[in-house]
Amino acid sequence: MDISWDDARLFLAIAETGSFSGAARRLRIGQPTVSRRLAALEYAVGAALFRRGVEGAALTAAGERLVVPAKKMAEWAGELHRAAESADSSPRGIVRVTATPFMSFDFVAPFAAFVSQKHPGLRLEVQSQIQYLDLGRGEADLALRGRLPTSADLKLVDTLEVPNAVLVSKALKARLPKKVTLQQLPWVAWGPPFETVPPNPQLESMIPGFAPSFTADNYLVMLAAAEAGLGAMVMPRMPHRFPRPTQLVPLDLDLGPFSRSATHLVCAKSALDIPRVRRVSELLLEEFQRIRLGL
């Protein structure tokens, strides 16, 4: 029996998201299509691969046996895709960049406009994610992330370090003591299911009994709350040339060991063989260097 890559990708999407709806969103197809294709796959395999329940889809023993081979198939499919595309010598088409919500909003979106003006044949697709996408499988072409790559299949292209700052609205700053401390501030922070996303753990380590005044699971909602004066946020101060108007101002506070943050540009090792990915990577490197030089 042959299992096609489309079937393996469907199986992995359900296994990794834990639900049919999650798989449908990842694959950009309808949930009934997911159910129908899985039923056909289970019929071909001769066994149920998932147990359906109110909490989602859990792997059966037969499904567990397919996970590792399916992941290897996904990695090779990504490698095959990149090898085929490397034959195209012109930098045109879509480049998928995944980054944190802050980086996507503050830097990557305006950077995409710059790329479009410089190379009309190039288009960036930004995937704003808390969770890391699998670059080896080709889920994205380039990643801007806060952790160094650990997989042997990934390449660290460059690292940019910038200072962090505590930012508040002008109205809130006017109400604060002149020498306010971290403990005295109301805070806007990540809420469930992202309580462990920075800077929450760092603030918890510095502020005994850390209890934010406002939490949300969406960066733009948090930003709106801070601009409305609900509390302070910790953000990287990335002095790039695409600034947007902001109502937030920095406070003169020491964040100690968390006073700086690093952004790592990462890709699959073979991704830079694709001209459009290589060109966007080069433009990102140029922007990183401009930031280092204060240009």
Coordinates of C-alpha atoms in Angstrom, one line a residue, residues 1-4 6-8 10-11 14 20 31-50 52 66:
M1 CA 0.0 0.0 0.0
D2 CA 1.3 3.5 -0.9
I3 CA 0.6 6.5 1.3
S4 CA 0.8 9.7 -0.7
D6 CA -0.9 14.6 0.7
D7 CA -2.2 11.8 3.0
A8 CA 0.8 12.0 5.2
L10 CA -3.1 15.4 6.5
F11 CA -2.3 12.8 9.1
I14 CA -4.3 16.2 12.7
F20 CA -9.8 18.2 12.7
Q31 CA -13.1 20.4 8.0
P32 CA -15.5 18.0 6.1
T33 CA -12.6 17.5 3.6
V34 CA -10.3 16.6 6.5
S35 CA -12.8 14.1 7.8
R36 CA -13.4 12.6 4.4
R37 CA -9.8 12.2 3.5
L38 CA -8.9 10.7 6.9
A39 CA -11.7 8.2 6.5
A40 CA -10.2 7.1 3.2
L41 CA -6.7 6.9 4.6
E42 CA -7.9 4.8 7.6
Y43 CA -9.8 2.5 5.2
A44 CA -6.6 2.1 3.1
V45 CA -4.5 1.4 6.2
G46 CA -7.1 -0.9 7.7
A47 CA -7.0 0.7 11.1
A48 CA -8.3 3.7 13.0
L49 CA -5.5 6.3 13.4
F50 CA -7.3 8.6 15.8
R52 CA -12.3 11.2 18.3
L66 CA 3.0 6.3 11.6

